[in-house]
Tab-separated table of C-alpha atoms and ligand atoms in Angstrom:
chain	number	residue	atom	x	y	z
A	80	UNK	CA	8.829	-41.705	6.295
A	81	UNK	CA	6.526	-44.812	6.515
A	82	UNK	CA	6.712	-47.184	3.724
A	83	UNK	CA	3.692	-47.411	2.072
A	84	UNK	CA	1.293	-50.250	2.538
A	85	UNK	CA	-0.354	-51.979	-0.294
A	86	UNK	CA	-4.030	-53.398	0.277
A	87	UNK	CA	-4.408	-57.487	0.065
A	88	UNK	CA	-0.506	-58.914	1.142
A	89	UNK	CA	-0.774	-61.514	3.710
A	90	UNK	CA	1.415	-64.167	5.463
A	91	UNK	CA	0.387	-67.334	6.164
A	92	UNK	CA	2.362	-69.833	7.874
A	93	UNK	CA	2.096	-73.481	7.547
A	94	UNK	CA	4.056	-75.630	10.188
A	95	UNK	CA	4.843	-78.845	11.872
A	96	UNK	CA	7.242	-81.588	12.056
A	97	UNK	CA	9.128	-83.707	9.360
A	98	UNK	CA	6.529	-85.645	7.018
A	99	UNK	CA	3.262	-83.379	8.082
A	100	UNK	CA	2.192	-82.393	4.932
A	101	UNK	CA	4.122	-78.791	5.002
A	102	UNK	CA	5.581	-79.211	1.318
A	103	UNK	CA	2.462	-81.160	0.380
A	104	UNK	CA	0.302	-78.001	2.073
A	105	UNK	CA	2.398	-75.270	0.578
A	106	UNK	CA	2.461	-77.178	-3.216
A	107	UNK	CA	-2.105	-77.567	-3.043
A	108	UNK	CA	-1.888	-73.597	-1.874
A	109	UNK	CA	0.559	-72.557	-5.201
A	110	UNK	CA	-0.914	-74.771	-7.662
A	111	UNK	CA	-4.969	-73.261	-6.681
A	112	UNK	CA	-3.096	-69.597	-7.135
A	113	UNK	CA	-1.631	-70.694	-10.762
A	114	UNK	CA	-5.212	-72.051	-11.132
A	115	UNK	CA	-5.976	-68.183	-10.853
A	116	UNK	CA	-3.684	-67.381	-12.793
A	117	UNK	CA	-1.377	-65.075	-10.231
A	118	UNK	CA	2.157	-64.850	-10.857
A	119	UNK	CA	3.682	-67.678	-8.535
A	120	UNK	CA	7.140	-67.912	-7.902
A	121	UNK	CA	8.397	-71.009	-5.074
A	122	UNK	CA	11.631	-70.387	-3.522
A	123	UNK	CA	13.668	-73.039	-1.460
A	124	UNK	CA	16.939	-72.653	0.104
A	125	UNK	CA	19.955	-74.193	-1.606
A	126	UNK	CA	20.547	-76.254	1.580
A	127	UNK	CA	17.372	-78.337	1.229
A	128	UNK	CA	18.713	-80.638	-1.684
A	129	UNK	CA	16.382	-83.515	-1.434
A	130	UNK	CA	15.260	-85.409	-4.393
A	131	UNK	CA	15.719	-82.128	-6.912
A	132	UNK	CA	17.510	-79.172	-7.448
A	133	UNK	CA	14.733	-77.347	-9.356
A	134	UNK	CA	11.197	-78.489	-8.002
A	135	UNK	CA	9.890	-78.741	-4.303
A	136	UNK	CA	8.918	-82.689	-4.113
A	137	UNK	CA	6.986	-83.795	-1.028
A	138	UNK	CA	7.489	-87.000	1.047
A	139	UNK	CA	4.950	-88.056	-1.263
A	140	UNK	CA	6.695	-87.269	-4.466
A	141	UNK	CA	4.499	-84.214	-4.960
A	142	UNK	CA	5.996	-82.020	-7.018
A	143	UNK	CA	6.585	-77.966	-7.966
A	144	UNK	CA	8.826	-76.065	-9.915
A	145	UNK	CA	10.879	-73.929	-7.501
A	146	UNK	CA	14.278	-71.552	-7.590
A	147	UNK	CA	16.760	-72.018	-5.111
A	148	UNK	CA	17.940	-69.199	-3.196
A	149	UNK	CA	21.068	-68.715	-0.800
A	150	UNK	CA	19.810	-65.354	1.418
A	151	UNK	CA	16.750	-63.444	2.306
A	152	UNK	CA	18.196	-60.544	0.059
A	153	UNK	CA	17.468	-63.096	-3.294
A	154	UNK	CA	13.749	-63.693	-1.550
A	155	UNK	CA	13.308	-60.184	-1.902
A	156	UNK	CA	14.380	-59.780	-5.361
A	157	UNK	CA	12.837	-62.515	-6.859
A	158	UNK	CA	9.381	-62.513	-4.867
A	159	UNK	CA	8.859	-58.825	-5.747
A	160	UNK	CA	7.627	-59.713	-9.615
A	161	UNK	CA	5.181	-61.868	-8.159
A	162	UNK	CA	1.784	-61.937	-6.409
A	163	UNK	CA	2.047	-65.198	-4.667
A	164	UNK	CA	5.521	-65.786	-3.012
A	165	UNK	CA	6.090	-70.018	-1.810
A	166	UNK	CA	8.577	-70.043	0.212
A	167	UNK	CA	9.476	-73.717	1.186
A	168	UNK	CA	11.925	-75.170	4.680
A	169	UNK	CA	12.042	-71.475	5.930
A	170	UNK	CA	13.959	-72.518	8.579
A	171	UNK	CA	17.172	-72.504	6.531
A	172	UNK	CA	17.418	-68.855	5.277
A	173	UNK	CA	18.942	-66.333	7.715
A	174	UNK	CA	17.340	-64.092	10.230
A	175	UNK	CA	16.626	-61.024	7.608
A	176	UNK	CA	13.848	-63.448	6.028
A	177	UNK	CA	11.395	-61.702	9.005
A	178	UNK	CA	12.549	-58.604	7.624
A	179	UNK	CA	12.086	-59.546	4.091
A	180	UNK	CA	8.452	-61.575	3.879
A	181	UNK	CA	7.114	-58.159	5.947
A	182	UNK	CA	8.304	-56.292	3.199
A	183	UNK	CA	6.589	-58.604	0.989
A	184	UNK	CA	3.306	-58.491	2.496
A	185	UNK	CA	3.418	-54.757	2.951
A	186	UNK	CA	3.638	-54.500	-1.464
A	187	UNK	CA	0.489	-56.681	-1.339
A	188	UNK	CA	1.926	-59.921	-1.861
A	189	UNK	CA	0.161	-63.169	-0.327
A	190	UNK	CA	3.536	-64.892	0.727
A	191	UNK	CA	2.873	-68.618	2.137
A	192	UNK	CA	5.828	-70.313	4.353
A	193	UNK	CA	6.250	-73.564	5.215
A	194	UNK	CA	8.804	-74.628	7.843
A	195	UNK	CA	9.844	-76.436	10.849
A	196	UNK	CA	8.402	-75.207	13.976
A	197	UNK	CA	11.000	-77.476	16.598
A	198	UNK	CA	14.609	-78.841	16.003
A	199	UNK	CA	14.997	-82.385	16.462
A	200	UNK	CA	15.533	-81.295	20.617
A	201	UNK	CA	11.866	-80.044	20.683
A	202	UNK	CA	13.470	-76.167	20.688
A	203	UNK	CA	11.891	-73.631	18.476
A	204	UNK	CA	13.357	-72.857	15.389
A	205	UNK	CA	14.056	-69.485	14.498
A	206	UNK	CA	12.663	-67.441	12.482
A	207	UNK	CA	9.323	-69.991	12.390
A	208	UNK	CA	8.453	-68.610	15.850
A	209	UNK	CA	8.897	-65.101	14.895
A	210	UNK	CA	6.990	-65.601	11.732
A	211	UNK	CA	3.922	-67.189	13.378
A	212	UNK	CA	3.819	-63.693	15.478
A	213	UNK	CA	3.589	-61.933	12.100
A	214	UNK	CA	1.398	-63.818	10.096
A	215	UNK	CA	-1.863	-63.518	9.570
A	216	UNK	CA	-2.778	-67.349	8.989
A	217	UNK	CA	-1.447	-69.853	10.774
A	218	UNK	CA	-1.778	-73.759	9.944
A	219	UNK	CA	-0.031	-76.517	12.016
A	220	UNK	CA	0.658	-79.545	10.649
A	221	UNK	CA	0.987	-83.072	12.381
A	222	UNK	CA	2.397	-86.320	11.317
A	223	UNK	CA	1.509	-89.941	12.393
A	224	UNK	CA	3.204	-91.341	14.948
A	225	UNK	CA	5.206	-94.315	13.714
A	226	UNK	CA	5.626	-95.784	17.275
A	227	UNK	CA	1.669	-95.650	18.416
A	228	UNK	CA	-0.638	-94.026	15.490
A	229	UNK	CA	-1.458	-91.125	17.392
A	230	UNK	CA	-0.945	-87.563	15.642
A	231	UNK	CA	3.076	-86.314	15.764
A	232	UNK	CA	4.246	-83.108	16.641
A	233	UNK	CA	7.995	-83.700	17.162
A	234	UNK	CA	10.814	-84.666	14.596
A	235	UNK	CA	12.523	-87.621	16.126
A	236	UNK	CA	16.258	-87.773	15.279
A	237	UNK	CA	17.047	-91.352	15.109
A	238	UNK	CA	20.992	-90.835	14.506
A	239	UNK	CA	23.529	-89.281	16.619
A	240	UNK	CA	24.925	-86.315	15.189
A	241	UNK	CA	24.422	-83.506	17.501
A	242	UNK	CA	24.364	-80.442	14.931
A	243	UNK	CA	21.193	-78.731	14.614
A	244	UNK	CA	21.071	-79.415	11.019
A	245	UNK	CA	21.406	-82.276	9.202
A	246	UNK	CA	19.579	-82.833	6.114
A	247	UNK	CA	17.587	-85.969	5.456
A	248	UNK	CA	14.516	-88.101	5.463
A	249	UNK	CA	13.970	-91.367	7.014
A	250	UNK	CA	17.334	-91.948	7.022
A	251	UNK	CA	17.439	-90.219	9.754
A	252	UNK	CA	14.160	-88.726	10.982
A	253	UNK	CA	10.923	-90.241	12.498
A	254	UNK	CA	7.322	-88.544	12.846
A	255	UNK	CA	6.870	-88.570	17.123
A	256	UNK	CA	3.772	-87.934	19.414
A	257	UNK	CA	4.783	-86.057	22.476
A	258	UNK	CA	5.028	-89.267	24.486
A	259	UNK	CA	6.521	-91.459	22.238
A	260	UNK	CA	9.399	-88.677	21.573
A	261	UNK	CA	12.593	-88.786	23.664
A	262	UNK	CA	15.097	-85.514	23.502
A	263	UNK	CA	18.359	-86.610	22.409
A	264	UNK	CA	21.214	-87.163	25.453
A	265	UNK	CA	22.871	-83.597	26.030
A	266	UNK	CA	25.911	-85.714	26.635
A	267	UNK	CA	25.803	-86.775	22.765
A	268	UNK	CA	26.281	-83.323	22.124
A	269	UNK	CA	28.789	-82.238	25.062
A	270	UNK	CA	30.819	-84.867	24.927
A	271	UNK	CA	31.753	-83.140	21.559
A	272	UNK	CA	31.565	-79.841	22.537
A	273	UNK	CA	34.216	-80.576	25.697
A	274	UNK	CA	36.016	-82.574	24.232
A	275	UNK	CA	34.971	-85.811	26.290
A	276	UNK	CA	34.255	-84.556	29.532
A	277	UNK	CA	30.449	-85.942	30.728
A	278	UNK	CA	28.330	-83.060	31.636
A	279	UNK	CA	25.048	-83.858	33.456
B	1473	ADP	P1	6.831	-82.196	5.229
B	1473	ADP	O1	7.029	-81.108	4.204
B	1473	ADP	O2	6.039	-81.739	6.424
B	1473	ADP	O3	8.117	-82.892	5.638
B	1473	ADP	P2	5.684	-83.630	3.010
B	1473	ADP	O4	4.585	-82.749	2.479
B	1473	ADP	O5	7.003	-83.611	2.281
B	1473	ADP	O6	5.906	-83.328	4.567
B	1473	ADP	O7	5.205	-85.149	3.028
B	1473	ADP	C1	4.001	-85.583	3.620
B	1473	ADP	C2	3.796	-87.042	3.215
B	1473	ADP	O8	4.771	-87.851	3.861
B	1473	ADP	C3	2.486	-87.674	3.629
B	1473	ADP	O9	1.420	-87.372	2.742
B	1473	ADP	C4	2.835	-89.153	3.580
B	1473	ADP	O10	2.675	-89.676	2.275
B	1473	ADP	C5	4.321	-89.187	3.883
B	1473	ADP	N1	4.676	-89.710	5.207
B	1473	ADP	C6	5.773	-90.455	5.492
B	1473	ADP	N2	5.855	-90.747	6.802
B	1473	ADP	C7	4.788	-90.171	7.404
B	1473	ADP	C8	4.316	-90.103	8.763
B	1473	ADP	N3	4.964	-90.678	9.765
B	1473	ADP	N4	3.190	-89.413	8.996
B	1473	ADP	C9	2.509	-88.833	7.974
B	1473	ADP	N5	2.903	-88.853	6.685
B	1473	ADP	C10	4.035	-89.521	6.386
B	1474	ZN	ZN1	3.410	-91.971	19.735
């Protein structure tokens, strides 16, 4: 049988690359619902340690109480005693998040999600891509450019690890424009992967 559908849920997305205003984005959205009094509650995943355990903080030292979670199955459980679910650097929860912020909407919650659209090799980042297909708002944010000035869409990796994930700020991340961004060497990557052998 069909789940019921509650009137008013909603998913809005809000992405970009590293230092875009996502956090910053997600916190103004939160703080206007608490203004409304709505039951908030901010979730971030436990990977996504930066500056404090128990608030989101921005790149701009913004700040918002938060709970960590580890899966999509503690998104569920806590988000369902709310109205307004945050949810903040979606790109670090597994793939049953799609799964779980439908089910959220569908009760009639408004549940906002802020993420990485790319990796740091311009590639989409699942589940952001299958979230912007499901959402019914959509707002992309861009950086500045620290090479040229000119609006930044890409998340420049300015070490060499070749993971997908590494956590960190500008240690190890720049804001790039499309032409000022350069992919990282696949050989960086494959040299690891076969165990020295250059791959072209
Ligand atoms: P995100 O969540 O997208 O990583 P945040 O909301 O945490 O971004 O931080 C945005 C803030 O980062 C900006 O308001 C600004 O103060 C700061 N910032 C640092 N570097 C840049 C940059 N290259 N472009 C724009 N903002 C930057
Ligand atoms: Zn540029």
């Amino acid at each position: 049988m069909r789940e019921r559908v509650h009137r008013g849920g909603v998913i809005e997305v809000i992405c970009g690359p590293m230092f875009s205003g996502k956090t910053e984005e997600l916190i103004r959205r939160v703080r206007r619902a608490q203004i409304a009094r709505q039951t908030v509650v901010v979730l971030k995943p436990y990977l996504d340690t930066r500056f404090d355990e128990n608030h989101l903080v921005s790149h701009s030292a913004q700040k918002a109480p938060s709970v960590r979670v580890r899966t999509s199955e503690d998104v569920l459980e806590l988000g369902r005693n709310a109205d307004v679910v945050g949810i903040d650097e979606v790109q670090f929860l597994d793939s049953g998040i799609v799964e779980v912020i439908e089910t959220l909407a569908n009760l009639g919650k408004r549940v906002i999600v802020a993420g990485l659209d790319m990796d740091f090799r311009g590639q989409p980042f699942e589940p952001v891509p299958q979230l912007l297909a499901r959402a019914e708002y959509i707002t992309k944010t861009l950086a500045i450019c620290v090479v040229c000035g000119q609006p930044a869409s890409r998340s420049q990796r300015v070490t060499r690890e070749g993971e997908r994930i590494v956590v960190g700020s500008t240690d190890h991340y720049e804001a790039r424009c499309r032409a000022c961004y350069q992919a990282p060497e696949e050989t960086v990557v494959s040299d690891v992967a076969s165990g020295g052998l250059h791959q072209q």
